[in-house]
Short mmCIF file of C-alpha atoms and ligand atoms in Angstrom, two decimals:
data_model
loop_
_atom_site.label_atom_id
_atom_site.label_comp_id
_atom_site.label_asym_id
_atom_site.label_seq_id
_atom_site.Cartn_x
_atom_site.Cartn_y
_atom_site.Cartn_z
CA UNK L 112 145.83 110.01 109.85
CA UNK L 113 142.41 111.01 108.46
CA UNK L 114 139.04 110.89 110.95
CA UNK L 115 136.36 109.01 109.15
CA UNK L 116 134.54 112.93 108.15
CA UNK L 117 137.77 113.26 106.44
CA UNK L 118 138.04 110.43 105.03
CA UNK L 119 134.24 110.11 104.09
CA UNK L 120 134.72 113.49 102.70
CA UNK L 121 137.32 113.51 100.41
CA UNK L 122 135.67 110.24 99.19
CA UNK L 123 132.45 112.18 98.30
CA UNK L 124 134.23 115.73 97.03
CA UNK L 125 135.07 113.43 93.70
CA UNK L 126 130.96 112.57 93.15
CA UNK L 127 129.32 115.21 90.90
CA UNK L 128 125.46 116.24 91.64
CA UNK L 129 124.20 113.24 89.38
CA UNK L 130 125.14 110.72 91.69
CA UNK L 131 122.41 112.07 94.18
CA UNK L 132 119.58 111.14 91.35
CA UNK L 133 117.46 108.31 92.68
CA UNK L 134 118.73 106.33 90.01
CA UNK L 135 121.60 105.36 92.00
CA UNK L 136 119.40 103.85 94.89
CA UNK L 137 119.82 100.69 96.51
CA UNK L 138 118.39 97.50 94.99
CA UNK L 139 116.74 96.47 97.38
CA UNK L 140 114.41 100.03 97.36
CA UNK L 141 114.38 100.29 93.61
CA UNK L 142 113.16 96.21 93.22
CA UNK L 143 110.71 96.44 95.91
CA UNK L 144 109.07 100.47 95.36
CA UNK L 145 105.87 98.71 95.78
CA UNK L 146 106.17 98.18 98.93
CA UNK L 147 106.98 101.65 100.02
CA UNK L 148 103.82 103.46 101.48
CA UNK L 149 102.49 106.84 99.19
CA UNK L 150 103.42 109.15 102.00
CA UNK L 151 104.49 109.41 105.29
CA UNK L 152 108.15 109.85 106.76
CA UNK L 153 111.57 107.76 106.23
CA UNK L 154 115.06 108.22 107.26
CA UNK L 155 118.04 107.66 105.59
CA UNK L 156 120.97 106.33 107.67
CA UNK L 157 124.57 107.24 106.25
CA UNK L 158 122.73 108.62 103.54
CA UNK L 159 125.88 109.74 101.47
CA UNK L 160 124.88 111.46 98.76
CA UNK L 161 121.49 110.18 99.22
CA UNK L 162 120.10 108.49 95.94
CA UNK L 163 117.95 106.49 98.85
CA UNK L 164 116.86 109.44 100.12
CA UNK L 165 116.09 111.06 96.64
CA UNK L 166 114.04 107.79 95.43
CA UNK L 167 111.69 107.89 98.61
CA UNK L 168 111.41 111.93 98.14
CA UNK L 169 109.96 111.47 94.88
CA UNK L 170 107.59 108.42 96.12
CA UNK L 171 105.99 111.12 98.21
CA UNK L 172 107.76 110.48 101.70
CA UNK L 173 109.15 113.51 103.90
CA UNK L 174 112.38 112.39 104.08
CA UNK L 175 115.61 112.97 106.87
CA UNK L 176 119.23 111.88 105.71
CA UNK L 177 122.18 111.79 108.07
CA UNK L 178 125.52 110.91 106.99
CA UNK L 179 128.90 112.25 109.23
CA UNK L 180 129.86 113.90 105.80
CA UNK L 181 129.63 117.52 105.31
CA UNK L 182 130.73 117.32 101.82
CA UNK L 183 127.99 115.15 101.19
CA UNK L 184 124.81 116.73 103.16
CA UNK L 185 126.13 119.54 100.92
CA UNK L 186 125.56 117.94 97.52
CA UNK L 187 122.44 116.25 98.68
CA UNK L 188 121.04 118.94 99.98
CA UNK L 189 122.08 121.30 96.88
CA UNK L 190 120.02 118.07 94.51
CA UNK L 191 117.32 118.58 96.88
CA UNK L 192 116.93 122.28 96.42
CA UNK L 193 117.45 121.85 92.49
CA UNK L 194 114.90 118.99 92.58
CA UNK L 195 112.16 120.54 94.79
CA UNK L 196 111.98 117.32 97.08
CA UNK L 197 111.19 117.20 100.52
CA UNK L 198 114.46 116.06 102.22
CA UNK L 199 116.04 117.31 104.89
CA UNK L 200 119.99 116.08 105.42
CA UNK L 201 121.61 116.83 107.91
CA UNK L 202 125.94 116.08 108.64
CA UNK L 203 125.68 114.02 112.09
CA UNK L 204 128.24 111.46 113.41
CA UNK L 205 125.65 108.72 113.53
CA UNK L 206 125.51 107.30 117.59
CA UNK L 207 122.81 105.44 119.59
CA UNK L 208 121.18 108.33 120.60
CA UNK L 209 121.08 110.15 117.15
CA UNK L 210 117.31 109.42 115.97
CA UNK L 211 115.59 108.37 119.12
CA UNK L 212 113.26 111.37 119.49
CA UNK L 213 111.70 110.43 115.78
CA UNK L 214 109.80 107.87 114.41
CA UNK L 215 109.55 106.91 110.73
CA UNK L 216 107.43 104.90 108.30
CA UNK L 217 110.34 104.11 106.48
CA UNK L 218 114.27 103.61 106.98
CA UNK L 219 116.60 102.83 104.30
CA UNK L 220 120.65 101.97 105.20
CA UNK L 221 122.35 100.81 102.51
CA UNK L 222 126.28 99.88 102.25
CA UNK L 223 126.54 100.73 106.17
CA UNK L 224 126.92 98.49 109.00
CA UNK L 225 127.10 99.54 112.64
CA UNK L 226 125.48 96.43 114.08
CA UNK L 227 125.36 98.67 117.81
CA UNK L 228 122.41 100.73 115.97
CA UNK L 229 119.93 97.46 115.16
CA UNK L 230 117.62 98.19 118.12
CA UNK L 231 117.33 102.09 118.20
CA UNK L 232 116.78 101.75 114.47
CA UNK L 233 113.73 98.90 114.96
CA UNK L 234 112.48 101.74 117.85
CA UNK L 235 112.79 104.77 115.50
CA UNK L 236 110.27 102.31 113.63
CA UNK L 237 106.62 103.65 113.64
CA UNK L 238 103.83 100.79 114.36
CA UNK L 239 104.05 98.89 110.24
CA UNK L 240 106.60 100.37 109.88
CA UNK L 241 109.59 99.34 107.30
CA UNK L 242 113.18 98.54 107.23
CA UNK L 243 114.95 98.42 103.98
CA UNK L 244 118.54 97.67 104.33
CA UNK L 245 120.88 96.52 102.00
CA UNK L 246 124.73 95.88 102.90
CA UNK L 247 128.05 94.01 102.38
CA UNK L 248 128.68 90.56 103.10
CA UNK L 249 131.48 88.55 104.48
CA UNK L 250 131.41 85.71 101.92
CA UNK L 251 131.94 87.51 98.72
CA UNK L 252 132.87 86.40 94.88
CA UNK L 253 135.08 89.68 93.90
CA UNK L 254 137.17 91.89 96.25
CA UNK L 255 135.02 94.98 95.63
CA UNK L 256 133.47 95.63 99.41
CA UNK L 257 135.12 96.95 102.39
CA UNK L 258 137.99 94.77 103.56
CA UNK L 259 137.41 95.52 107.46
CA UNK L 260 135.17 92.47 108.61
CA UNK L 261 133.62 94.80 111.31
CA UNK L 262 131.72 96.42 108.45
CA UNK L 263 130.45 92.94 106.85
CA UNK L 264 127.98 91.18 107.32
CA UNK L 265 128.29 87.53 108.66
CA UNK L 266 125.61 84.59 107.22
CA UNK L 267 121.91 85.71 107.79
CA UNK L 268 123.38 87.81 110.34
CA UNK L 269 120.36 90.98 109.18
CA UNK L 270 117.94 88.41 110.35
CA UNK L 271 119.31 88.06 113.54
CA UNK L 272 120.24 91.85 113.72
CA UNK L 273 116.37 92.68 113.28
CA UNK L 274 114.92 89.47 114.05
CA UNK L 275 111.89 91.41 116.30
CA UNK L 276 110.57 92.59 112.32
CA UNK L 277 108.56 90.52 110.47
CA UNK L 278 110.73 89.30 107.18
CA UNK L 279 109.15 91.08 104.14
CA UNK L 280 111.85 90.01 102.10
CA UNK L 281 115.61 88.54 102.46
CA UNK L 282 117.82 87.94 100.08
CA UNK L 283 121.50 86.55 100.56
CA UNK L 284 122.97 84.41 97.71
CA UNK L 285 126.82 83.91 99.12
CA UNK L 286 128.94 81.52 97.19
CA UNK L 287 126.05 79.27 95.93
CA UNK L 288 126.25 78.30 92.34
CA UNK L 289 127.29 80.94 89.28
CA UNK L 290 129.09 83.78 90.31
CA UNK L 291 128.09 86.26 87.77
CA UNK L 292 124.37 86.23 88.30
CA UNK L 293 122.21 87.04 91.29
CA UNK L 294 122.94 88.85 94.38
CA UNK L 295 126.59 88.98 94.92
CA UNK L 296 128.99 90.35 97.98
CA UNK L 297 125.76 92.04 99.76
CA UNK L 298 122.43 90.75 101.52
CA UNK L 299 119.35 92.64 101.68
CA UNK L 300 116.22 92.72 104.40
CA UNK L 301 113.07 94.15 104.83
CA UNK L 302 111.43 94.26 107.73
CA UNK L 303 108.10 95.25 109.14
CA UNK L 304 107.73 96.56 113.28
CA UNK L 305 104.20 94.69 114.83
CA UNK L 306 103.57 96.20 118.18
CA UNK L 307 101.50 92.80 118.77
C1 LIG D 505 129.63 103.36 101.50
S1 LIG D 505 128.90 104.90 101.93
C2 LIG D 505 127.18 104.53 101.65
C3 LIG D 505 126.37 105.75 101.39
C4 LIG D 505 124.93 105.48 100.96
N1 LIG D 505 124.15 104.87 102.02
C5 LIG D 505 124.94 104.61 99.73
O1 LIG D 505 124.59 103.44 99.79
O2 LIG D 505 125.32 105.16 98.68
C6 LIG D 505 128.97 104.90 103.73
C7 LIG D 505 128.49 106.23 104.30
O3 LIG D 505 128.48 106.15 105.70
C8 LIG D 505 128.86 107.42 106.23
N2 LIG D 505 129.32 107.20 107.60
C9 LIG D 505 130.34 106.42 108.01
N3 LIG D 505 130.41 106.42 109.35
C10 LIG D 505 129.42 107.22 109.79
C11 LIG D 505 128.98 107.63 111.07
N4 LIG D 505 129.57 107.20 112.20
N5 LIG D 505 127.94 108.47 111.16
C12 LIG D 505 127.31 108.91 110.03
N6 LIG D 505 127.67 108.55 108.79
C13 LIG D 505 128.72 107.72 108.67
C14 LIG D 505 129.92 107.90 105.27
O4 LIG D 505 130.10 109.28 105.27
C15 LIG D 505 129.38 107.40 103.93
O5 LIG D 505 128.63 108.39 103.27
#
């Protein structure tokens, strides 16, 4: 049987270069840019092959992406280079104790769920700083996310997750009305961190 860097890499070993370009971010960063501050630091969690990490490079931010993926830090990192942007990715098995000696303006997870990790990410949160995060849900209208229910999200269950943030924005359609429009299978959040 496969360890998840195995599996995770021969997943990403099929992806060419182009599916690093920031075109391929999240929603939920690409809808909401102008939000995202003109500089600063973010972090992208389980970056992949770090589209997320590419968009906020080329908004200005200095940007860290860890993903347990060598295969992937790889390409990223390669697209970086090519690309001149300022990221710096990094393969790391992801774990409570992985960014706690950093704080960010900005963290982005998207299509990753390890709901252990919801208060060490609000602490790797600098003071106004914001959460994007954008992920699979339980209810869902086509069979296209993970089928492991440890890895989906249950009703509002981001607000509770990060309920110390202030709620910039959520977003969670589920099974109400017409299937083929609006947000479908995923929810998204953002957050802000208030020290008052
Ligand atoms: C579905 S992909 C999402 C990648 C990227 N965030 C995106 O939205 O395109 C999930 C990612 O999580 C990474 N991953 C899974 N478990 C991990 C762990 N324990 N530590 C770090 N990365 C992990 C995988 O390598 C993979 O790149």
């Amino acid at each position: 049987m496969k360890s998840p860097e195995q599996h995770w890499d021969t997943i990403h070993s099929k992806a060419s270069l182009t599916d690093c370009d920031p075109t391929h971010c999240a929603n939920v960063l690409n809808d909401n840019a102008f939000l995202l501050p003109s500089n600063g630091t973010a972090l992208d969690l389980a970056c992949g092959l770090g589209a997320n990490a590419t968009f906020l490079a080329t908004h200005g931010l200095a940007v860290t992406a860890l993903d347990i993926s060598k295969v992937a830090i790889n390409k990223l990192s390669q697209y970086a280079t090519q690309h001149t942007l300022n990221i710096k990715a990094y393969e790391q098995k992801i774990d409570l104790d992985s960014f706690t000696d950093f704080a960010f303006d900005v963290i982005v997870v998207s299509r990753f769920l390890d709901r252990r990790l919801s208060n060490a990410i609000i602490e790797a949160l600098k003071p106004d700083g914001l959460l994007f995060y954008q992920t699979f849900t339980k209810e869902k209208t086509a069979p296209t996310s993970p089928s492991n229910p440890d890895y989906l999200l249950n009703r509002n269950e981001l607000l509770t997750l990060f309920s110390p943030l202030q709620v910039i924005l959520y977003r969670e359609n589920g099974l109400v009305g017409s299937p083929y429009v609006g947000l479908r299978n995923q929810a998204q959040f953002i957050g802000q961190k208030h020290n008052n």
